[in-house]
Short mmCIF file of C-alpha atoms and ligand atoms in Angstrom, two decimals:
data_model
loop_
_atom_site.label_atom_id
_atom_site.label_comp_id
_atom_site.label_asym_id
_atom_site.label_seq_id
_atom_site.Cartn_x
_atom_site.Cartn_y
_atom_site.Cartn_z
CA UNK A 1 95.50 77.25 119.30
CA UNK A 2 92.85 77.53 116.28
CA UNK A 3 90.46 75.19 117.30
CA UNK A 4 86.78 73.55 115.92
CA UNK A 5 84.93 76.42 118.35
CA UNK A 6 87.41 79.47 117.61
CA UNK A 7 85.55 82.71 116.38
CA UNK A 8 87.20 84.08 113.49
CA UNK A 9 87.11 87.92 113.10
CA UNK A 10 88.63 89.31 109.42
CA UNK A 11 89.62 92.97 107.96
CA UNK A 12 89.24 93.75 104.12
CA UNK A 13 91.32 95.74 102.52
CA UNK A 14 92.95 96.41 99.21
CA UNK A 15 96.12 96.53 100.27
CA UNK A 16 96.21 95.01 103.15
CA UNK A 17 99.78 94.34 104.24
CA UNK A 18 100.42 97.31 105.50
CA UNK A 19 97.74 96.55 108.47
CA UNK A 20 98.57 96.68 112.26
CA UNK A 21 95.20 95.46 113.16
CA UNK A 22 95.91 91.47 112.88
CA UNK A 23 98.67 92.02 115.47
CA UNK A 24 96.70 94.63 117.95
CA UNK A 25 93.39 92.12 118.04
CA UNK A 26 95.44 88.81 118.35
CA UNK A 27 97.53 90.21 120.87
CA UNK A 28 94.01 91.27 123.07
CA UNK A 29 92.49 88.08 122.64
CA UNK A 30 95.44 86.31 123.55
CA UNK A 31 96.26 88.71 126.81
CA UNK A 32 92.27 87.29 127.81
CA UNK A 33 92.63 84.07 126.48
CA UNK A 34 90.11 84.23 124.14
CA UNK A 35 89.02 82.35 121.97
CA UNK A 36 89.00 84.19 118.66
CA UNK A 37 91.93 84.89 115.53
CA UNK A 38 91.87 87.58 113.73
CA UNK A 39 92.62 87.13 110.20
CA UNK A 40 93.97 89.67 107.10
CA UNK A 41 91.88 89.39 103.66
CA UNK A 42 92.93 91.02 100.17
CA UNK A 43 89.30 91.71 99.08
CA UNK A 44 89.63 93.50 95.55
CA UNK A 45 86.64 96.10 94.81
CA UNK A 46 84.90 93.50 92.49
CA UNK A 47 84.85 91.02 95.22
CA UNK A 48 83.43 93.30 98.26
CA UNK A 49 79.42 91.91 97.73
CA UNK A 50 80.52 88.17 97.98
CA UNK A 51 83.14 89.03 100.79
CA UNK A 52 80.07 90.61 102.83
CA UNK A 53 78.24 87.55 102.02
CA UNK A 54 80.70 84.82 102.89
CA UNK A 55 80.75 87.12 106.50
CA UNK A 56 77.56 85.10 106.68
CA UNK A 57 78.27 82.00 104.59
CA UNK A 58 81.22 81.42 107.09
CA UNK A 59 79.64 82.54 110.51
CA UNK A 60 82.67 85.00 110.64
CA UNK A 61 81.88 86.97 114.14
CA UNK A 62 83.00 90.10 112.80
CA UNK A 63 85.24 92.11 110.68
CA UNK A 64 87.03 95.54 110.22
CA UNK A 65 86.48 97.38 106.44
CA UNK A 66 89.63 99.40 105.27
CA UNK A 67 90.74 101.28 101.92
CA UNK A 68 88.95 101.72 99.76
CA UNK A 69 86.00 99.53 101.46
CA UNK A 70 84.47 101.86 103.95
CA UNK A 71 81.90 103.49 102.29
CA UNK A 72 80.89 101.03 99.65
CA UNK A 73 80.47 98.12 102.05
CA UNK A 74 77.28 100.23 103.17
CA UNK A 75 74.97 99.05 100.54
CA UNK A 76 75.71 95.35 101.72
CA UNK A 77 74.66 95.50 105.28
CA UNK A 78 71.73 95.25 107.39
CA UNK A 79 71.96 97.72 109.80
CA UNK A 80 73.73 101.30 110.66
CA UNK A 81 75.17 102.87 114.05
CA UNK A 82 73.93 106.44 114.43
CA UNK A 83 77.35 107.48 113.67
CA UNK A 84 77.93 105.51 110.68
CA UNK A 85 74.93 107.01 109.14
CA UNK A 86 76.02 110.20 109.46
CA UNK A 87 79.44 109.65 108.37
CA UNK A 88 78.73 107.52 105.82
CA UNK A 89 81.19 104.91 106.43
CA UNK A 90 81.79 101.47 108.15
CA UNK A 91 85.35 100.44 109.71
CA UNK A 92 83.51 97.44 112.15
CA UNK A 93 81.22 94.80 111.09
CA UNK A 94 79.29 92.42 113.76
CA UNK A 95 77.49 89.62 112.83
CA UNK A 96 74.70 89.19 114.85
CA UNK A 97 73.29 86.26 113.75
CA UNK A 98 73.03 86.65 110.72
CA UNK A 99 72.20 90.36 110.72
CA UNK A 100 75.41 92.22 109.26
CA UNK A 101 75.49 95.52 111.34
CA UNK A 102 77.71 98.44 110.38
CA UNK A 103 79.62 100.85 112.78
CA UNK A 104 82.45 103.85 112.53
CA UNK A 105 84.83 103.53 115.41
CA UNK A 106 86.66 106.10 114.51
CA UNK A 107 84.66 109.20 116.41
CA UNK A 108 84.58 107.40 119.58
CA UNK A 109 88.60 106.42 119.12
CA UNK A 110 89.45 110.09 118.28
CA UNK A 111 87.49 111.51 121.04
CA UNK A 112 88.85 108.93 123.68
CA UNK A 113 92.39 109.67 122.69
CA UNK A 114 91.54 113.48 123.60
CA UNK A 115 90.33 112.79 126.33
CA UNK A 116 93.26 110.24 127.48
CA UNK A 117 95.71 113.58 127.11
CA UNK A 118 93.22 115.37 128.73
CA UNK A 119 92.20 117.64 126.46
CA UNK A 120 88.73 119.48 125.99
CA UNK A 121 87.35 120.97 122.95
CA UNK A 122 84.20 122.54 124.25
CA UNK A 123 84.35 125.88 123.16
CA UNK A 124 87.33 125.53 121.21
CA UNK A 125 88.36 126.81 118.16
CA UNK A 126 89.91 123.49 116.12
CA UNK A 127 91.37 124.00 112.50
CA UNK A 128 90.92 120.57 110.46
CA UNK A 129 93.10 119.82 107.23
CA UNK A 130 91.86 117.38 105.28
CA UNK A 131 88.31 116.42 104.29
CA UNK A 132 88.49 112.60 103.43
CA UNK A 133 86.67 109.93 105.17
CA UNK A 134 88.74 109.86 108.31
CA UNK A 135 88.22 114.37 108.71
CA UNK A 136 84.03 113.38 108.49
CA UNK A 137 84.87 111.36 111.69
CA UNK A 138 87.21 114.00 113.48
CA UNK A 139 84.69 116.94 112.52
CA UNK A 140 81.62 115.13 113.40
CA UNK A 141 83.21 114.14 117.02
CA UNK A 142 84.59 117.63 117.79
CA UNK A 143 80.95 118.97 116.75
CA UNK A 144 79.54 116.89 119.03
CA UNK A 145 82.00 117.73 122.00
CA UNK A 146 80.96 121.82 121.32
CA UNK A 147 84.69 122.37 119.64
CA UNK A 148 84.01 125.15 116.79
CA UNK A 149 85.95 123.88 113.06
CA UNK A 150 88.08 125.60 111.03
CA UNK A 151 87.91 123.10 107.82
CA UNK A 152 90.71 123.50 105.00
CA UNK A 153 90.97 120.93 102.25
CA UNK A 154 92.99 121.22 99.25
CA UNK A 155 90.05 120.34 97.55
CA UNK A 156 87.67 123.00 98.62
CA UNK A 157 84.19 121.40 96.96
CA UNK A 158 84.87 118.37 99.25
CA UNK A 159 85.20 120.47 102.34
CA UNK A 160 81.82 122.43 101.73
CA UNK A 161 80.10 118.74 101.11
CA UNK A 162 81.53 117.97 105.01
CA UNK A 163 80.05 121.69 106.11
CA UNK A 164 76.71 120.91 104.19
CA UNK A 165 76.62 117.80 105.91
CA UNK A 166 77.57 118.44 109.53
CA UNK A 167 76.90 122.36 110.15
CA UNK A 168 73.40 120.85 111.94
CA UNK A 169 75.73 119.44 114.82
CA UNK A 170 77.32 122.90 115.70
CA UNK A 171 79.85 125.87 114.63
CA UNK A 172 81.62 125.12 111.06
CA UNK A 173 83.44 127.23 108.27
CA UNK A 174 85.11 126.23 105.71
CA UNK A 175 88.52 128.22 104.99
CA UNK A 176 90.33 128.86 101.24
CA UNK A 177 93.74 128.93 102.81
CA UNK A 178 95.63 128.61 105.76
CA UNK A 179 96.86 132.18 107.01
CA UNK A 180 98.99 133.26 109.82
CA UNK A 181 96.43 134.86 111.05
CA UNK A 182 94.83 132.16 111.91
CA UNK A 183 97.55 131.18 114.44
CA UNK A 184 95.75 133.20 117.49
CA UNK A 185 92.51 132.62 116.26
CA UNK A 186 92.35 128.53 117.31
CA UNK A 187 93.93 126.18 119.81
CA UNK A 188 93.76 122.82 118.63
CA UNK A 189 95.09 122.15 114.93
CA UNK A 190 94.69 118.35 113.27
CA UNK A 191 96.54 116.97 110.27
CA UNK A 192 93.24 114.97 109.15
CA UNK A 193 94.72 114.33 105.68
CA UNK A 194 96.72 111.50 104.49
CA UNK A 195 100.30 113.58 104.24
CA UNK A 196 102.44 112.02 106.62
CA UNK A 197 102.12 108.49 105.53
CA UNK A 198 104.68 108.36 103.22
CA UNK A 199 108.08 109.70 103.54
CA UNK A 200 108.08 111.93 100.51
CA UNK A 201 105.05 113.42 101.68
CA UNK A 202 105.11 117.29 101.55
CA UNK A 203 104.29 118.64 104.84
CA UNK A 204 100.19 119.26 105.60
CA UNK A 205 100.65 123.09 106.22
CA UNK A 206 103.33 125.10 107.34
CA UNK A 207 104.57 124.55 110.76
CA UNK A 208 105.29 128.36 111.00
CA UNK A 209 101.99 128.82 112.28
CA UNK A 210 101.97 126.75 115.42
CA UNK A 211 103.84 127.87 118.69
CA UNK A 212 103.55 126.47 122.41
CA UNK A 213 100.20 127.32 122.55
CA UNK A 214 98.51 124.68 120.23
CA UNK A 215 97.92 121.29 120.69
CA UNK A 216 98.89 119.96 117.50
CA UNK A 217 96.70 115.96 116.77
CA UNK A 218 98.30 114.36 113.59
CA UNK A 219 95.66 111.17 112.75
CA UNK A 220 98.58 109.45 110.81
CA UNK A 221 101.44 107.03 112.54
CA UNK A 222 103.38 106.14 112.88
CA UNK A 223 105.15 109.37 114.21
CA UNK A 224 104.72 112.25 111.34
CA UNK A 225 107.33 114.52 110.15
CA UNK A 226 104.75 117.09 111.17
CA UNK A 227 104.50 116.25 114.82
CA UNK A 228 108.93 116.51 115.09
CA UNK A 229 107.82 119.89 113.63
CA UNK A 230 105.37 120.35 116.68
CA UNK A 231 107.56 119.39 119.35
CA UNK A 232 110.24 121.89 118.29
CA UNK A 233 107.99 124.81 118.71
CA UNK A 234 106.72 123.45 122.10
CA UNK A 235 103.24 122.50 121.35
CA UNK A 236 101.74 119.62 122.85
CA UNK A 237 102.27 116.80 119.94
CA UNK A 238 99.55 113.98 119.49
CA UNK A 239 100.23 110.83 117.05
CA UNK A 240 97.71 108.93 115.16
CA UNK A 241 98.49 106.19 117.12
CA UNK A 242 96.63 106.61 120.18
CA UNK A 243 93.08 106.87 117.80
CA UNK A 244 93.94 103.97 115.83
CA UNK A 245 93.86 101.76 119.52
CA UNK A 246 91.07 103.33 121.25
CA UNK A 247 88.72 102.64 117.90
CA UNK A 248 90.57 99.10 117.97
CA UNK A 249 89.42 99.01 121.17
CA UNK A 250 85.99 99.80 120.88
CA UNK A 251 85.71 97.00 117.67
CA UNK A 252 86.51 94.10 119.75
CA UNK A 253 83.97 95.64 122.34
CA UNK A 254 81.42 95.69 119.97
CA UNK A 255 82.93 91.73 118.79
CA UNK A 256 83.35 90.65 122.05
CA UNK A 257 81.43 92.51 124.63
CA UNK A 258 84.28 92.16 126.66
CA UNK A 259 86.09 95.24 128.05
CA UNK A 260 89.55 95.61 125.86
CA UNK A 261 92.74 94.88 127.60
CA UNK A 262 94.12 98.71 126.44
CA UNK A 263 97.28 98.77 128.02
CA UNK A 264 98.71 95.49 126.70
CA UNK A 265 97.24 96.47 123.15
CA UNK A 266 99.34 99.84 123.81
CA UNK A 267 102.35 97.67 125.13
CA UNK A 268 102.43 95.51 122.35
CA UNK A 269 101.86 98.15 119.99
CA UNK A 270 105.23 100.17 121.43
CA UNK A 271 107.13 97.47 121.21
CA UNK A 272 106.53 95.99 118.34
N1 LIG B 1 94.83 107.12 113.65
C1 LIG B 1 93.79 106.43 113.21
O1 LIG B 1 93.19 105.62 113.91
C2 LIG B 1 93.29 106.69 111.82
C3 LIG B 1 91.96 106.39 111.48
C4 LIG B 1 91.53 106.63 110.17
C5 LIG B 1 92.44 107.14 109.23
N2 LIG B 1 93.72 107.41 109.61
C6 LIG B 1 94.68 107.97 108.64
O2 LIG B 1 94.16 109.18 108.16
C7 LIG B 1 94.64 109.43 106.85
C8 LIG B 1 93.50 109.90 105.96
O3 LIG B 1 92.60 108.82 105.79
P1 LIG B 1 91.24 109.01 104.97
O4 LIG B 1 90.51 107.72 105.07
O5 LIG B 1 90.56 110.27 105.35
O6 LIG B 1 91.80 109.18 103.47
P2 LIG B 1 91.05 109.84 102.25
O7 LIG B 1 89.57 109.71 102.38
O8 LIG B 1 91.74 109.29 101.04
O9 LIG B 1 91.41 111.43 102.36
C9 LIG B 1 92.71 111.89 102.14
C10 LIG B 1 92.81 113.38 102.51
O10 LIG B 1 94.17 113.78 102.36
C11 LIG B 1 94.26 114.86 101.42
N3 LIG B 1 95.49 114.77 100.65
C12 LIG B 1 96.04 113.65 100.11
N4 LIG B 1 97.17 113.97 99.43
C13 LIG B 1 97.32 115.32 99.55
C14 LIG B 1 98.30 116.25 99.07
N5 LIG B 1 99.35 115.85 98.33
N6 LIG B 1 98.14 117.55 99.41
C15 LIG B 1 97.10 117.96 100.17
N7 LIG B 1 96.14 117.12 100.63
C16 LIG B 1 96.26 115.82 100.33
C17 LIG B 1 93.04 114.69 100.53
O11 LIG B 1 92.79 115.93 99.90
P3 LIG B 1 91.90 115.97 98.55
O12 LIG B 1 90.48 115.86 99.01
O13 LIG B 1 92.23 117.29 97.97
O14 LIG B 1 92.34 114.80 97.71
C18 LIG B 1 91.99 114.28 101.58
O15 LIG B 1 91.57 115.41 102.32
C19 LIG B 1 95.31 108.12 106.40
O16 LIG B 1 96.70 108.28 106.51
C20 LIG B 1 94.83 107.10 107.40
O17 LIG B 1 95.79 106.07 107.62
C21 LIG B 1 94.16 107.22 110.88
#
Protein backbone atom coordinates (compact mmCIF):
# COMPACT_ATOMS: atom_id res chain seq x y z
CA UNK A 1 0.00 0.00 0.00
CA UNK A 2 1.40 3.58 -1.22
CA UNK A 3 1.34 5.35 1.79
CA UNK A 4 2.23 9.27 3.22
CA UNK A 5 5.97 7.70 4.29
CA UNK A 6 6.56 5.40 1.07
CA UNK A 7 9.97 6.10 -0.74
CA UNK A 8 9.48 6.42 -4.29
CA UNK A 9 12.35 5.20 -6.56
CA UNK A 10 11.82 6.11 -10.64
CA UNK A 11 13.69 4.99 -14.07
CA UNK A 12 13.89 7.45 -17.13
CA UNK A 13 13.78 6.39 -20.24
CA UNK A 14 12.71 7.27 -23.73
CA UNK A 15 10.95 4.49 -24.37
CA UNK A 16 10.22 3.14 -21.50
CA UNK A 17 7.62 0.41 -21.88
CA UNK A 18 9.65 -2.01 -22.80
CA UNK A 19 11.27 -1.95 -19.07
CA UNK A 20 11.47 -5.03 -16.71
CA UNK A 21 12.86 -3.00 -13.96
CA UNK A 22 9.36 -1.68 -12.38
CA UNK A 23 8.44 -5.36 -11.95
CA UNK A 24 12.07 -6.78 -10.66
CA UNK A 25 12.31 -3.73 -7.84
CA UNK A 26 8.57 -3.93 -6.76
CA UNK A 27 8.70 -7.48 -6.55
CA UNK A 28 12.11 -7.10 -3.98
CA UNK A 29 10.61 -4.58 -1.96
CA UNK A 30 7.55 -6.36 -1.63
CA UNK A 31 9.36 -9.99 -0.85
CA UNK A 32 11.01 -7.54 2.34
CA UNK A 33 8.14 -5.61 2.91
CA UNK A 34 9.49 -2.52 2.19
CA UNK A 35 8.41 0.35 2.05
CA UNK A 36 9.26 1.82 -1.32
CA UNK A 37 7.40 1.73 -5.25
CA UNK A 38 9.16 1.89 -7.97
CA UNK A 39 7.76 3.92 -10.63
CA UNK A 40 8.29 4.09 -14.83
CA UNK A 41 8.85 7.80 -16.30
CA UNK A 42 8.82 8.79 -20.18
CA UNK A 43 11.49 11.55 -19.78
CA UNK A 44 12.04 12.96 -23.44
CA UNK A 45 15.78 14.32 -24.07
CA UNK A 46 14.55 17.99 -23.66
CA UNK A 47 13.17 17.20 -20.33
CA UNK A 48 16.29 15.20 -18.69
CA UNK A 49 17.73 18.66 -16.63
CA UNK A 50 14.26 19.28 -14.94
CA UNK A 51 13.69 15.41 -14.46
CA UNK A 52 17.17 15.40 -12.47
CA UNK A 53 15.92 18.32 -10.67
CA UNK A 54 12.43 17.26 -9.65
CA UNK A 55 14.72 13.93 -8.24
CA UNK A 56 15.27 16.65 -5.67
CA UNK A 57 12.15 18.80 -5.88
CA UNK A 58 10.24 15.51 -5.01
CA UNK A 59 12.66 13.82 -2.41
CA UNK A 60 12.59 10.82 -4.92
CA UNK A 61 15.15 8.23 -3.05
CA UNK A 62 16.57 7.16 -6.16
CA UNK A 63 16.29 6.33 -9.73
CA UNK A 64 17.66 4.12 -12.65
CA UNK A 65 18.76 6.24 -16.15
CA UNK A 66 18.07 4.20 -19.42
CA UNK A 67 18.22 4.95 -23.35
CA UNK A 68 19.34 7.34 -24.40
CA UNK A 69 19.86 8.98 -20.73
CA UNK A 70 23.01 7.39 -19.48
CA UNK A 71 25.59 9.47 -20.44
CA UNK A 72 23.95 12.83 -20.65
CA UNK A 73 22.43 12.67 -17.18
CA UNK A 74 26.24 13.13 -16.10
CA UNK A 75 26.40 16.81 -16.41
CA UNK A 76 23.34 17.03 -13.92
CA UNK A 77 24.71 15.29 -10.93
CA UNK A 78 26.74 15.87 -7.99
CA UNK A 79 28.85 13.15 -7.62
CA UNK A 80 30.56 10.03 -9.64
CA UNK A 81 31.37 6.25 -8.60
CA UNK A 82 34.91 5.37 -9.67
CA UNK A 83 33.38 3.28 -12.25
CA UNK A 84 31.04 5.66 -13.65
CA UNK A 85 33.83 7.99 -14.28
CA UNK A 86 35.57 5.82 -16.19
CA UNK A 87 32.79 4.58 -18.17
CA UNK A 88 31.22 7.56 -18.62
CA UNK A 89 27.80 6.63 -17.85
CA UNK A 90 25.11 6.48 -15.04
CA UNK A 91 22.32 3.59 -14.88
CA UNK A 92 21.65 4.35 -10.72
CA UNK A 93 20.95 7.56 -9.12
CA UNK A 94 20.84 7.97 -5.08
CA UNK A 95 19.73 10.84 -3.51
CA UNK A 96 21.53 11.46 -0.60
CA UNK A 97 20.04 14.25 0.74
CA UNK A 98 20.00 16.26 -1.58
CA UNK A 99 23.32 15.31 -3.18
CA UNK A 100 22.43 13.49 -6.60
CA UNK A 101 25.19 10.76 -6.85
CA UNK A 102 25.82 8.81 -10.05
CA UNK A 103 26.80 5.05 -10.38
CA UNK A 104 27.21 2.22 -13.37
CA UNK A 105 25.92 -1.07 -12.11
CA UNK A 106 26.53 -2.67 -14.90
CA UNK A 107 30.45 -3.87 -14.29
CA UNK A 108 29.68 -5.20 -10.98
CA UNK A 109 26.29 -7.07 -12.53
CA UNK A 110 28.37 -8.52 -15.44
CA UNK A 111 31.14 -9.65 -13.33
CA UNK A 112 28.77 -11.24 -10.62
CA UNK A 113 26.90 -13.14 -13.26
CA UNK A 114 30.46 -14.71 -14.23
CA UNK A 115 31.16 -15.46 -11.35
CA UNK A 116 27.57 -17.08 -10.42
CA UNK A 117 28.45 -19.72 -13.50
CA UNK A 118 31.65 -19.92 -12.19
CA UNK A 119 33.63 -18.67 -14.61
CA UNK A 120 37.15 -16.87 -14.43
CA UNK A 121 38.65 -14.58 -16.85
CA UNK A 122 42.06 -14.06 -15.37
CA UNK A 123 44.29 -14.76 -17.99
CA UNK A 124 41.81 -15.24 -20.52
CA UNK A 125 41.61 -14.39 -23.88
CA UNK A 126 37.79 -12.71 -24.28
CA UNK A 127 36.64 -11.46 -27.83
CA UNK A 128 34.01 -8.46 -27.34
CA UNK A 129 31.52 -7.43 -30.25
CA UNK A 130 30.16 -4.38 -29.85
CA UNK A 131 31.54 -1.07 -28.55
CA UNK A 132 28.42 0.90 -27.24
CA UNK A 133 27.85 1.96 -23.77
CA UNK A 134 27.00 -1.39 -22.33
CA UNK A 135 30.79 -3.12 -24.19
CA UNK A 136 32.69 0.09 -22.03
CA UNK A 137 31.16 -1.76 -18.98
CA UNK A 138 31.95 -5.48 -20.06
CA UNK A 139 35.61 -4.40 -21.23
CA UNK A 140 36.35 -2.31 -18.31
CA UNK A 141 35.19 -5.32 -15.82
CA UNK A 142 37.05 -8.09 -17.69
CA UNK A 143 40.22 -5.62 -17.59
CA UNK A 144 39.93 -5.40 -14.22
CA UNK A 145 39.48 -9.25 -13.54
CA UNK A 146 43.11 -9.77 -15.75
CA UNK A 147 40.86 -11.26 -18.87
CA UNK A 148 42.91 -10.05 -22.13
CA UNK A 149 40.10 -8.33 -25.03
CA UNK A 150 39.70 -9.03 -28.34
CA UNK A 151 37.40 -5.81 -29.30
CA UNK A 152 35.45 -5.89 -32.78
CA UNK A 153 32.90 -3.22 -33.56
CA UNK A 154 31.33 -2.65 -36.78
CA UNK A 155 32.26 0.70 -36.30
CA UNK A 156 35.96 0.46 -35.90
CA UNK A 157 36.71 4.40 -34.77
CA UNK A 158 34.38 3.67 -31.79
CA UNK A 159 36.25 0.58 -30.77
CA UNK A 160 39.78 2.36 -30.80
CA UNK A 161 38.01 5.34 -28.57
CA UNK A 162 37.15 2.16 -25.92
CA UNK A 163 41.08 0.90 -26.44
CA UNK A 164 42.31 4.61 -25.99
CA UNK A 165 40.32 4.76 -23.06
CA UNK A 166 40.79 1.51 -21.16
CA UNK A 167 44.27 -0.02 -22.47
CA UNK A 168 45.66 1.63 -18.86
CA UNK A 169 43.59 -1.20 -17.01
CA UNK A 170 45.32 -4.17 -18.87
CA UNK A 171 45.76 -6.26 -22.30
CA UNK A 172 43.47 -4.74 -25.29
CA UNK A 173 43.43 -4.90 -29.24
CA UNK A 174 41.19 -3.87 -31.30
CA UNK A 175 40.39 -6.37 -34.34
CA UNK A 176 39.10 -5.30 -38.21
CA UNK A 177 37.23 -8.54 -38.55
CA UNK A 178 36.27 -11.56 -37.04
CA UNK A 179 38.37 -14.59 -38.54
CA UNK A 180 38.28 -18.23 -37.96
CA UNK A 181 41.33 -18.05 -36.80
CA UNK A 182 40.46 -16.52 -34.06
CA UNK A 183 38.41 -19.54 -32.85
CA UNK A 184 41.58 -21.20 -30.91
CA UNK A 185 43.01 -18.10 -30.11
CA UNK A 186 40.21 -17.05 -27.12
CA UNK A 187 37.85 -18.78 -24.73
CA UNK A 188 35.24 -16.55 -23.75
CA UNK A 189 33.27 -14.70 -26.68
CA UNK A 190 30.40 -11.84 -25.73
CA UNK A 191 27.68 -10.49 -27.99
CA UNK A 192 28.10 -6.85 -26.34
CA UNK A 193 26.11 -5.26 -29.19
CA UNK A 194 22.50 -4.62 -29.42
CA UNK A 195 21.74 -7.56 -32.24
CA UNK A 196 19.60 -9.88 -30.59
CA UNK A 197 16.97 -7.56 -29.40
CA UNK A 198 14.85 -7.61 -32.12
CA UNK A 199 13.74 -10.52 -34.05
CA UNK A 200 14.91 -9.41 -37.45
CA UNK A 201 18.16 -8.84 -36.07
CA UNK A 202 21.01 -10.33 -38.24
CA UNK A 203 23.09 -12.51 -36.18
CA UNK A 204 26.30 -10.65 -34.19
CA UNK A 205 28.99 -12.87 -35.95
CA UNK A 206 28.97 -16.12 -37.34
CA UNK A 207 28.33 -18.95 -35.08
CA UNK A 208 30.77 -21.09 -37.22
CA UNK A 209 33.44 -20.01 -35.10
CA UNK A 210 32.41 -21.24 -31.70
CA UNK A 211 32.60 -25.04 -30.70
CA UNK A 212 32.35 -26.75 -27.11
CA UNK A 213 35.15 -25.04 -26.01
CA UNK A 214 33.87 -21.38 -25.60
CA UNK A 215 31.77 -19.96 -23.22
CA UNK A 216 29.62 -17.94 -25.27
CA UNK A 217 27.90 -14.48 -22.76
CA UNK A 218 25.15 -12.77 -24.94
CA UNK A 219 24.30 -9.26 -22.74
CA UNK A 220 20.82 -9.16 -24.51
CA UNK A 221 17.46 -11.17 -23.20
CA UNK A 222 15.61 -12.27 -23.31
CA UNK A 223 17.13 -15.56 -24.80
CA UNK A 224 19.09 -14.54 -28.24
CA UNK A 225 18.93 -16.32 -31.43
CA UNK A 226 22.68 -16.37 -30.92
CA UNK A 227 22.81 -18.28 -27.70
CA UNK A 228 20.22 -21.39 -29.54
CA UNK A 229 23.23 -21.06 -31.92
CA UNK A 230 25.64 -21.70 -28.87
CA UNK A 231 23.96 -24.47 -27.34
CA UNK A 232 23.95 -26.48 -30.59
CA UNK A 233 27.65 -26.48 -30.86
CA UNK A 234 28.00 -27.36 -27.10
CA UNK A 235 29.38 -24.27 -25.67
CA UNK A 236 28.43 -23.16 -22.39
CA UNK A 237 25.49 -20.46 -23.27
CA UNK A 238 25.04 -17.31 -20.95
CA UNK A 239 21.83 -14.88 -21.37
CA UNK A 240 21.70 -11.26 -20.67
CA UNK A 241 19.47 -11.97 -18.13
CA UNK A 242 21.48 -12.97 -15.31
CA UNK A 243 23.55 -9.24 -15.67
CA UNK A 244 20.49 -7.33 -15.95
CA UNK A 245 19.50 -8.84 -12.05
CA UNK A 246 22.75 -8.83 -10.40
CA UNK A 247 23.17 -4.84 -11.48
CA UNK A 248 19.34 -4.66 -10.36
CA UNK A 249 20.54 -6.00 -7.48
CA UNK A 250 23.28 -3.94 -6.63
CA UNK A 251 20.82 -0.52 -7.38
CA UNK A 252 18.48 -1.26 -4.68
CA UNK A 253 21.68 -1.96 -2.50
CA UNK A 254 22.96 1.21 -3.17
CA UNK A 255 18.83 2.60 -2.59
CA UNK A 256 18.28 0.61 0.19
CA UNK A 257 21.33 -0.60 1.92
CA UNK A 258 19.59 -3.62 2.36
CA UNK A 259 20.97 -6.92 0.98
CA UNK A 260 18.67 -7.83 -2.31
CA UNK A 261 16.38 -10.72 -2.02
CA UNK A 262 18.18 -12.36 -5.48
CA UNK A 263 16.47 -15.44 -5.70
CA UNK A 264 12.87 -14.18 -5.56
CA UNK A 265 13.96 -11.28 -8.05
CA UNK A 266 15.26 -14.41 -10.24
CA UNK A 267 11.92 -16.33 -9.43
CA UNK A 268 9.80 -13.69 -10.36
CA UNK A 269 11.76 -12.81 -13.24
CA UNK A 270 11.35 -16.73 -14.69
CA UNK A 271 8.07 -16.71 -14.25
CA UNK A 272 6.87 -13.84 -15.32
N1 LIG B 1 21.93 -7.71 -19.59
C1 LIG B 1 22.01 -6.49 -19.10
O1 LIG B 1 21.90 -6.25 -17.90
C2 LIG B 1 22.30 -5.35 -20.04
C3 LIG B 1 22.86 -4.17 -19.56
C4 LIG B 1 23.10 -3.12 -20.47
C5 LIG B 1 22.75 -3.28 -21.81
N2 LIG B 1 22.19 -4.45 -22.23
C6 LIG B 1 21.84 -4.65 -23.64
O2 LIG B 1 23.00 -4.49 -24.41
C7 LIG B 1 22.67 -4.03 -25.71
C8 LIG B 1 23.60 -2.90 -26.12
O3 LIG B 1 23.34 -1.79 -25.29
P1 LIG B 1 24.21 -0.45 -25.40
O4 LIG B 1 23.73 0.46 -24.34
O5 LIG B 1 25.66 -0.77 -25.49
O6 LIG B 1 23.73 0.11 -26.83
P2 LIG B 1 24.51 1.14 -27.76
O7 LIG B 1 25.38 2.04 -26.96
O8 LIG B 1 23.46 1.72 -28.65
O9 LIG B 1 25.50 0.20 -28.66
C9 LIG B 1 24.97 -0.66 -29.63
C10 LIG B 1 26.09 -1.56 -30.18
O10 LIG B 1 25.49 -2.49 -31.09
C11 LIG B 1 26.10 -2.36 -32.38
N3 LIG B 1 25.11 -2.60 -33.44
C12 LIG B 1 23.83 -2.15 -33.47
N4 LIG B 1 23.24 -2.55 -34.63
C13 LIG B 1 24.18 -3.26 -35.32
C14 LIG B 1 24.17 -3.94 -36.58
N5 LIG B 1 23.08 -3.96 -37.36
N6 LIG B 1 25.31 -4.58 -36.95
C15 LIG B 1 26.40 -4.58 -36.16
N7 LIG B 1 26.46 -3.93 -34.97
C16 LIG B 1 25.36 -3.29 -34.56
C17 LIG B 1 26.60 -0.93 -32.42
O11 LIG B 1 27.59 -0.85 -33.43
P3 LIG B 1 27.96 0.60 -34.06
O12 LIG B 1 28.87 1.25 -33.06
O13 LIG B 1 28.65 0.25 -35.33
O14 LIG B 1 26.67 1.33 -34.25
C18 LIG B 1 27.14 -0.79 -30.99
O15 LIG B 1 28.37 -1.46 -30.86
C19 LIG B 1 21.19 -3.63 -25.64
O16 LIG B 1 20.44 -4.66 -26.24
C20 LIG B 1 20.88 -3.58 -24.16
O17 LIG B 1 19.53 -3.93 -23.87
C21 LIG B 1 21.98 -5.50 -21.38
Amino acid sequence: MITGKTKIIGIFGDPIEHTLSPLIHNEAFRCLELDYCYVPFHVKRENLKIAVEAIKALNIKGVNITVPHKETVISYLDELSEEAKVIGAVNTVLNEEGKLKGFNTDVKGFLLSLKEEGISVRNKNVLVIGAGGASKAVVYGLLKEGGKVYIYNRTKSKALAIKEQMNKYGFIEVLNKIEENLSDKVQIIINATSLGLKKEDPLPFDPEILDSKHVYYDIVYPETKMIKEASKRGCKAIGGLGMLIWQAAYAFEIWTQIKAPLEAMKKFLNTY
